[in-house]
Structures are given as C-alpha cells and as structure tokens.
Amino acid sequence: MRAAASARWQAARPGHACAAARQVPKRHSRIAVAAPKVATASVEVGEGDSDSWFFTEVGQKTWVDAMELSTLTPELPQLLADMGVRYDPERLADALGSRPTELAARSVQVAAALGGFITRVLADVASGSFESNAPQRAQQLRAVLSGLGPSFVKTGQALSARPDLLPKPYLDALSELQDRLPSFPSSIAFEVIQEELGRPVHEVFSEITPEPVAAASLGQVYKARLRSTGEVVAVKVQRPGIGENIAVDMVLLRRLVAVVDNNIPQVSQPLVPLVDEFAARLFGELDYVQEGRNAEKFARLYSHVPRVRVPKIKWEASSRRVLTMEWIDGVKLTDEKAMASLGLDIVDFVTVGIECTLRQLLEHGFFHADPHPGNLLATTEGDLVYLDFGMMSEAPQSARYAIIAHVVHLVNRDYLAMCYDYYTLEFMDPSVDTTPIAPALAAFFDDVLQDSVSQLNFRAIVDGLGGVLFQYPFRVPAYYALILRSLTVLEGLALTADPNYKLIAAAYPYMARRLLTDPAPELRSSFEDLILVNGRMRWSRLENLFEEGSKSQDYDPAQLWLLAEWVCSEGGRPVRKPLAGELVRLIDATITAAVRQQIEQRSGSAALAARLAPRQPEEALSAERAQLLWAVLTSRAGQAVPMPQLSAGLFGLPGPAEVQQYLSTLQAVLSESAPRLQAVFEKPGAQELLADVQWGLLQRFTARSIKFAVGLSEGLGGSGGSGNGTAKTVGGMQALQPQSSA
C-alpha cells in the first residue's frame, strides 16, 4: 500500500531556488507520489523566441522527439560517460560516424549559421572595417549561437571570458548569453529517475513536485522528500538526449575550427585545442556522480570558511544522470526585492563570495568555475550557499603564487616584472620576448592608477588588460579566464546594490593576510617586493598590510610570529638591513623628542631646545609609529606596557653606554610581555638585527652630539657674558650641566 502524503507543498516559493540556473515562471502544488505514472508537463515557448528555430514549436517538437531514450545508439551512453572522465575527440568522431544522416543535417545548420557569420567578418577584415563593425557583428554572433542551442550557448559563454581571443565588443555581447531552454516533460524526467535509480519514483521519494522548480540547458530540478529519511531534497534530472546533442555539436564544431585554423592566418592561436578543452569540461558536467564528488571536495576544502555552505549529497538517490542533494532555502543574489524584504545585504554576501573565490584560487587551486548568480544563494542565517558543481577547474601551484606576485608588481607599477610574470602564469611561451609589452601596460595602468589600486573597478582593469592581451600573442589559460569571469560576475552583483563598490578593495584584506602570514618562499619574496623600494622599507605599506589583513575573515594575530621568525631567518636577510634602518629612525625619533622636552624643561627655552635637538623630517610620525608598534608587541588583554625611557648622559644626551642599556631594557621588556619573542631574539638573525640597530643609533647620536656641541658653543658665544656659568648669562644652560642629568 502506498500512503498518500497528508500535506501539499508549494513547489517554488518566490525568491527561493536550488541547483539550477533559471527559475521556471509557473508555480505548482507539490503532490504525494502515489503511482509511477505522472501527468506530463507542457512545454511553453517564450515570447520573442519564434525567430529562432530552436525555440519554435517545430524546433521544440524535434527536440523532444530527440530526447526519447530509445534514440541513443547502443554504445553511446557508455561513451558519453567515458568522455566525462577522459575526453577523446577521435573516439567520439568514430562512434558518431555510424550516424551520417544526423551529422549531415546538423552540420548543414551549423555550417550555414557560423559559416555565414565568418564570411561577414572576413569581409570586414578585407575592407578595413573590422573594428568599426565589431559591435554589430558581436550581436550577430550572440544571436547565431543562441539559435544553435545549448552546446553553442555554453561555447559563447566560455568565449566571453577570453580577452586573448576576442575584442571587447564580442566579450560584452557574449557575456549576455543565457540558457533559454524550456523544461522538458516531467513524465520523461520520472522515467529517467526510474531508469537511473532502478526503482519507481514513488519508492525513492514520498513527495515530489509534478513540475520542475528550476530548469537549465543540461537538466532541471524538482523539490522532493526522501522516503527513507523524510529529508527535503533537490533532485536534479539530466535532460534526455542532451549528451548525444552535445556530442554531435562538439564533433562538428571541432571540424569547423580546424578549417579556420588551416585557412585563416589572422587567428592568433590554434582553436582546436581550445574546443577540446571546452568539450572535456562540458562532458564532465554530464556526469552527475562526478559533480557530487566535486561538491563534497569543495565542502571539505572550504566549508570551514566563515558563512560558506554547500548542500550535502544524498548518494542513495543519485546516479550519473540524477543527483539528489540537501534542499536549502535561500534567495538568489539577483532578487533585489526578496533580499531587501529579508534584510539581506547583497554587498555583504558578495564580499563573502570574493574571499571564498580567492581562497579557492590561491590556497587549494580547486575552484567553482561557474559561479553565475543562479548558483549562489543567500540564507536568512547569513550563509552564502554554492550550488552546481558540474564545472570545476584547478589552478597549478606555480600560478597561485604568480598571481599574488602579479598584484604586487601592479601595486609597485613594475611593468617589466609584470611582463616576466606572464611566463610563470603560462600566458606566453618562454621563447617570446615579453619586454615590448611593458610600454602598453604602462600606457594603460598609468592612466587609470590615479588613485590607489584598491579604488579601481575590477571590470575596468579586465577590459583594459583585455585590450593589451588581444594586441599581443597571449594564450590565457582556462583557469585564469574562468576566475576572471567569476570575479567579474561577483562585482557586477555588488554594483547593482552599490554603484561605488570596489572589488579589489574587498579582496585586498585576504591578499594582505596571505602576504603577512604565509611562510611560502614565493609569498615572502612578494612581501619583500611590496615593502622594499630601492633598499628602503615602505613603512606605510607595512602598516597598510597590517590594517587590511586584520579585516580578513580568519585573521589570526598569532600567525604574525611566523613573519617575525622569518625576518630573523636566513631567508629574511634582505629585509633585515632595511628593517634595522627603519627601527633606528623610529627609536631615534622617540628619544630625540624626549631629549628636546628635557632640554626645554631644564632651560625654560623652547628655541634653545629646538636648536640643540633639531626636529627631523617626519619625526612626529616616526615617534607615533614607534609607540604604536610597541603597543602591538606588548599588549596583553588590551593593556600595553609603557615604553621605557632612555637614561640621559652628559648634558642630557645619551652616550654609547646609555644606548646599549636602553636596547637591553627594550629587549627584556618585550621578552617578558611576549615570551615567544625570547626565542626569536636568540636566533642569529635577531642578534644581527639588534647589532645593526645599536650601530645605527650610535651613529645618529654621535652626529647629534656634534650638533649639540656646536649649538652649545654658539649659545655661549652669543651670550655676551664672561662665561661664569650662571643661568642668566648663558640663557639657562646651567641647567644642562652633568649634576642635573639622571
């Protein structure tokens, strides 16, 4: 006996979604599954689509007919599964060779559409009107790809992130491509579920919506309840025949671009390898088992990131074409009204997404390669939910560090170093000289870097850099193009809520934390590049790193000890000399201000104090930094230890003995306040640093003593008295005699 469910559920509440790209406009009631046979859902064609064959009634009927499971050749299901694991274009072409009629019909359609477009572009090139006609041609290409169906829509979306292949008008037009495929009948979807899981739908789910709550080109999603556990789940069912359709299209597209490669020398790089790379990724999306594994790996690597959540996979109800996962109520970030009604801030969630994206790219290298707005949900608990793990990518270890180095070189406006980065990033073959690119980079970035880098619009940088990439023989790796697309999408979401939003400013805290706390030699080198300029430390940049790094989600001040230990290691030798010089300036500024104050108190003359202990440039700022650094190093439970005072020597000036004693006192107080520093001080590098500081202070105080003596003699000479030492005749200098010194 099958018990009917007592409740009727709403299939798709406003503002809620799950793992699919497009919300179906209709709402349907949820029903209990009482029998294997279910009513068939109708297919609707959106207005304005009738000019495209794919979306006409005839086109849809043809498509639905092609979705029948019986149309697959016997060997094709296993072949498609194999293609998702290891893409083999030759094997795929051989398998489809047994279907010449279908290939011929589709090839005529594809060749006519794309061939006509290519002919028009070549005519533009011949007439010198390629650039002027680019906006028009870009819109035409978008229409052509949209009309050819899901495979070509996804191809266009991938091309929209390739500034090395297409100029900006094309990138803009293709970025607007959307999946517009209507949902397919639920009767077919439930047949797929039964075939894949080996059981009738009602045995797996006690309740399921009669029609999908969301649909995209590769599949559609139902909301259901697992009969075994009672859990509410999202069930993604692959569109029947979609794998076969993609297989045909990829074979034809590969043949077409091979013709382009062989006959159009204007193309900057071979296109066949790019098609193969994209096809492999697309076939990987068809394997829902692999998608489930991707989701679990993503959760394992990034669920510890604050406010990031991933649905749990329900393997007992999943297979290659059916994926069942935890249902999470949430709101799409693009649904501004729903976000506002729930008091959710779009910018806040985007910032979470940006840090998570950077972690994906720069920590483990395994990242979500399709984070369009439909794959990101905001929950009322404040979590950002990632969905749809069919398209993932990986960045090599060398590239992760090279990206951070590239950002540092941009901050430093070191365009020649940026050119060398392109070798490590694999943008350029090592045999190509990249130095001529430096003037082009300078021409663009010097124009836009009027403010700090953090104030730049990320999309503006991508567009400007894309112009440079298109002019030179760059080959942007797939992972890099995908991450640019991801960040651009996130920034676009934030800009809808805040027109002044700056993605780079939001990303900088994470970058700063990595530079401060990551012990990797590559990042320590980038740290040096950032804070050292011509052998001198840029204290303002170091301060900025501390300030911005502390804003990162999991910033831990204890990790800064790794930085201190590195400075005192052999690897930190290049930093120690500049750091010693900076510490000398800070301590000297603090002591000089104290000496000047003592002279004024004893003599009663501010002018005399200023002449005997002249104020140095940026002295006040250096003294303030010294106090701040001391407070940071000695703070315990919010209470900092007072900074020791220097003992005065002859005429109130410290000598070598006082300097050495002062440094010993500083070291002792620091060791007591921060015991871990004691171990740092014992390192040879720390002893070298302290010796350099002591020597630098002695040099400065020697010079000050000479100036003091000159000032003192001028004061005595200018007094007009007989030198009897009275306070009156020497302007109060009697108070500076040794008996007054402590």
mmCIF file of N, CA and C in Angstrom, residues 59-108:
data_model
loop_
_atom_site.group_PDB
_atom_site.id
_atom_site.type_symbol
_atom_site.label_atom_id
_atom_site.label_comp_id
_atom_site.label_asym_id
_atom_site.label_seq_id
_atom_site.Cartn_x
_atom_site.Cartn_y
_atom_site.Cartn_z
ATOM 1 N N GLY A 59 10.740 23.288 -33.746
ATOM 2 C CA GLY A 59 12.037 23.013 -33.155
ATOM 3 C C GLY A 59 11.914 22.275 -31.834
ATOM 4 N N GLN A 60 10.969 22.694 -31.009
ATOM 5 C CA GLN A 60 10.785 22.034 -29.723
ATOM 6 C C GLN A 60 10.280 20.610 -29.884
ATOM 7 N N LYS A 61 9.396 20.397 -30.865
ATOM 8 C CA LYS A 61 8.892 19.043 -31.089
ATOM 9 C C LYS A 61 10.034 18.128 -31.530
ATOM 10 N N THR A 62 10.852 18.662 -32.420
ATOM 11 C CA THR A 62 12.008 17.882 -32.873
ATOM 12 C C THR A 62 12.930 17.550 -31.705
ATOM 13 N N TRP A 63 13.093 18.553 -30.839
ATOM 14 C CA TRP A 63 13.998 18.365 -29.678
ATOM 15 C C TRP A 63 13.436 17.308 -28.730
ATOM 16 N N VAL A 64 12.140 17.398 -28.427
ATOM 17 C CA VAL A 64 11.529 16.425 -27.524
ATOM 18 C C VAL A 64 11.600 15.024 -28.118
ATOM 19 N N ASP A 65 11.368 14.937 -29.435
ATOM 20 C CA ASP A 65 11.491 13.635 -30.093
ATOM 21 C C ASP A 65 12.896 13.079 -29.940
ATOM 22 N N ALA A 66 13.880 13.992 -30.032
ATOM 23 C CA ALA A 66 15.275 13.551 -29.922
ATOM 24 C C ALA A 66 15.627 13.126 -28.512
ATOM 25 N N MET A 67 14.788 13.523 -27.541
ATOM 26 C CA MET A 67 15.083 13.196 -26.155
ATOM 27 C C MET A 67 14.640 11.789 -25.777
ATOM 28 N N GLU A 68 13.868 11.156 -26.644
ATOM 29 C CA GLU A 68 13.409 9.815 -26.308
ATOM 30 C C GLU A 68 14.619 8.905 -26.093
ATOM 31 N N LEU A 69 14.582 8.138 -25.004
ATOM 32 C CA LEU A 69 15.737 7.331 -24.639
ATOM 33 C C LEU A 69 16.095 6.307 -25.711
ATOM 34 N N SER A 70 15.120 5.899 -26.482
ATOM 35 C CA SER A 70 15.366 4.850 -27.474
ATOM 36 C C SER A 70 16.183 5.324 -28.664
ATOM 37 N N THR A 71 16.361 6.637 -28.806
ATOM 38 C CA THR A 71 17.102 7.119 -29.970
ATOM 39 C C THR A 71 18.605 6.971 -29.799
ATOM 40 N N LEU A 72 19.072 6.682 -28.627
ATOM 41 C CA LEU A 72 20.510 6.562 -28.402
ATOM 42 C C LEU A 72 21.042 5.286 -29.045
ATOM 43 N N THR A 73 22.196 5.411 -29.703
ATOM 44 C CA THR A 73 22.840 4.210 -30.225
ATOM 45 C C THR A 73 23.316 3.378 -29.040
ATOM 46 N N PRO A 74 23.420 2.060 -29.163
ATOM 47 C CA PRO A 74 23.722 1.187 -28.020
ATOM 48 C C PRO A 74 25.006 1.560 -27.280
ATOM 49 N N GLU A 75 26.026 1.973 -28.028
ATOM 50 C CA GLU A 75 27.314 2.229 -27.375
ATOM 51 C C GLU A 75 27.443 3.651 -26.845
ATOM 52 N N LEU A 76 26.505 4.530 -27.183
ATOM 53 C CA LEU A 76 26.692 5.941 -26.866
ATOM 54 C C LEU A 76 26.619 6.276 -25.371
ATOM 55 N N PRO A 77 25.680 5.691 -24.571
ATOM 56 C CA PRO A 77 25.659 6.043 -23.142
ATOM 57 C C PRO A 77 26.989 5.813 -22.451
ATOM 58 N N GLN A 78 27.611 4.677 -22.680
ATOM 59 C CA GLN A 78 28.893 4.404 -22.041
ATOM 60 C C GLN A 78 29.978 5.331 -22.584
ATOM 61 N N LEU A 79 29.892 5.617 -23.882
ATOM 62 C CA LEU A 79 30.871 6.525 -24.483
ATOM 63 C C LEU A 79 30.774 7.915 -23.853
ATOM 64 N N LEU A 80 29.551 8.395 -23.656
ATOM 65 C CA LEU A 80 29.372 9.714 -23.051
ATOM 66 C C LEU A 80 29.911 9.729 -21.630
ATOM 67 N N ALA A 81 29.696 8.640 -20.905
ATOM 68 C CA ALA A 81 30.244 8.552 -19.548
ATOM 69 C C ALA A 81 31.766 8.587 -19.587
ATOM 70 N N ASP A 82 32.339 7.874 -20.558
ATOM 71 C CA ASP A 82 33.798 7.857 -20.687
ATOM 72 C C ASP A 82 34.336 9.239 -21.059
ATOM 73 N N MET A 83 33.590 9.960 -21.903
ATOM 74 C CA MET A 83 34.044 11.293 -22.317
ATOM 75 C C MET A 83 34.144 12.254 -21.129
ATOM 76 N N GLY A 84 33.290 12.042 -20.112
ATOM 77 C CA GLY A 84 33.349 12.889 -18.931
ATOM 78 C C GLY A 84 34.574 12.630 -18.083
ATOM 79 N N VAL A 85 35.124 11.419 -18.199
ATOM 80 C CA VAL A 85 36.333 11.071 -17.440
ATOM 81 C C VAL A 85 37.587 11.419 -18.224
ATOM 82 N N ARG A 86 37.586 11.030 -19.510
ATOM 83 C CA ARG A 86 38.743 11.313 -20.363
ATOM 84 C C ARG A 86 38.242 11.595 -21.775
ATOM 85 N N TYR A 87 38.308 12.849 -22.144
ATOM 86 C CA TYR A 87 37.776 13.250 -23.449
ATOM 87 C C TYR A 87 38.698 12.789 -24.572
ATOM 88 N N ASP A 88 38.118 12.088 -25.543
ATOM 89 C CA ASP A 88 38.872 11.577 -26.688
ATOM 90 C C ASP A 88 38.109 11.972 -27.954
ATOM 91 N N PRO A 89 38.478 13.082 -28.605
ATOM 92 C CA PRO A 89 37.712 13.560 -29.764
ATOM 93 C C PRO A 89 37.706 12.585 -30.930
ATOM 94 N N GLU A 90 38.797 11.847 -31.136
ATOM 95 C CA GLU A 90 38.852 10.901 -32.255
ATOM 96 C C GLU A 90 37.887 9.743 -32.026
ATOM 97 N N ARG A 91 37.858 9.231 -30.808
ATOM 98 C CA ARG A 91 36.954 8.124 -30.488
ATOM 99 C C ARG A 91 35.497 8.585 -30.619
ATOM 100 N N LEU A 92 35.228 9.805 -30.201
ATOM 101 C CA LEU A 92 33.870 10.336 -30.293
ATOM 102 C C LEU A 92 33.446 10.468 -31.755
ATOM 103 N N ALA A 93 34.335 10.994 -32.583
ATOM 104 C CA ALA A 93 34.014 11.154 -34.005
ATOM 105 C C ALA A 93 33.777 9.804 -34.675
ATOM 106 N N ASP A 94 34.576 8.802 -34.308
ATOM 107 C CA ASP A 94 34.394 7.465 -34.882
ATOM 108 C C ASP A 94 33.039 6.879 -34.487
ATOM 109 N N ALA A 95 32.641 7.055 -33.229
ATOM 110 C CA ALA A 95 31.376 6.493 -32.756
ATOM 111 C C ALA A 95 30.190 7.130 -33.468
ATOM 112 N N LEU A 96 30.288 8.433 -33.716
ATOM 113 C CA LEU A 96 29.185 9.127 -34.376
ATOM 114 C C LEU A 96 29.222 8.951 -35.888
ATOM 115 N N GLY A 97 30.286 8.343 -36.392
ATOM 116 C CA GLY A 97 30.369 8.098 -37.829
ATOM 117 C C GLY A 97 29.285 7.158 -38.327
ATOM 118 N N SER A 98 28.707 6.381 -37.396
ATOM 119 C CA SER A 98 27.642 5.452 -37.786
ATOM 120 C C SER A 98 26.299 6.156 -37.934
ATOM 121 N N ARG A 99 26.293 7.479 -37.735
ATOM 122 C CA ARG A 99 25.038 8.236 -37.834
ATOM 123 C C ARG A 99 25.222 9.387 -38.829
ATOM 124 N N PRO A 100 25.565 9.060 -40.080
ATOM 125 C CA PRO A 100 25.887 10.102 -41.062
ATOM 126 C C PRO A 100 24.719 11.038 -41.368
ATOM 127 N N THR A 101 23.511 10.525 -41.349
ATOM 128 C CA THR A 101 22.357 11.370 -41.689
ATOM 129 C C THR A 101 22.178 12.479 -40.660
ATOM 130 N N GLU A 102 22.226 12.103 -39.378
ATOM 131 C CA GLU A 102 22.049 13.097 -38.313
ATOM 132 C C GLU A 102 23.181 14.115 -38.325
ATOM 133 N N LEU A 103 24.400 13.623 -38.520
ATOM 134 C CA LEU A 103 25.557 14.529 -38.569
ATOM 135 C C LEU A 103 25.430 15.490 -39.745
ATOM 136 N N ALA A 104 25.009 14.964 -40.888
ATOM 137 C CA ALA A 104 24.903 15.810 -42.079
ATOM 138 C C ALA A 104 23.847 16.896 -41.886
ATOM 139 N N ALA A 105 22.699 16.523 -41.322
ATOM 140 C CA ALA A 105 21.632 17.510 -41.127
ATOM 141 C C ALA A 105 22.069 18.618 -40.175
ATOM 142 N N ARG A 106 22.687 18.205 -39.084
ATOM 143 C CA ARG A 106 23.117 19.214 -38.109
ATOM 144 C C ARG A 106 24.284 20.031 -38.656
ATOM 145 N N SER A 107 25.153 19.401 -39.425
ATOM 146 C CA SER A 107 26.313 20.127 -39.949
ATOM 147 C C SER A 107 25.880 21.214 -40.925
ATOM 148 N N VAL A 108 24.824 20.946 -41.706
ATOM 149 C CA VAL A 108 24.311 21.967 -42.623
ATOM 150 C C VAL A 108 23.833 23.177 -41.835
#
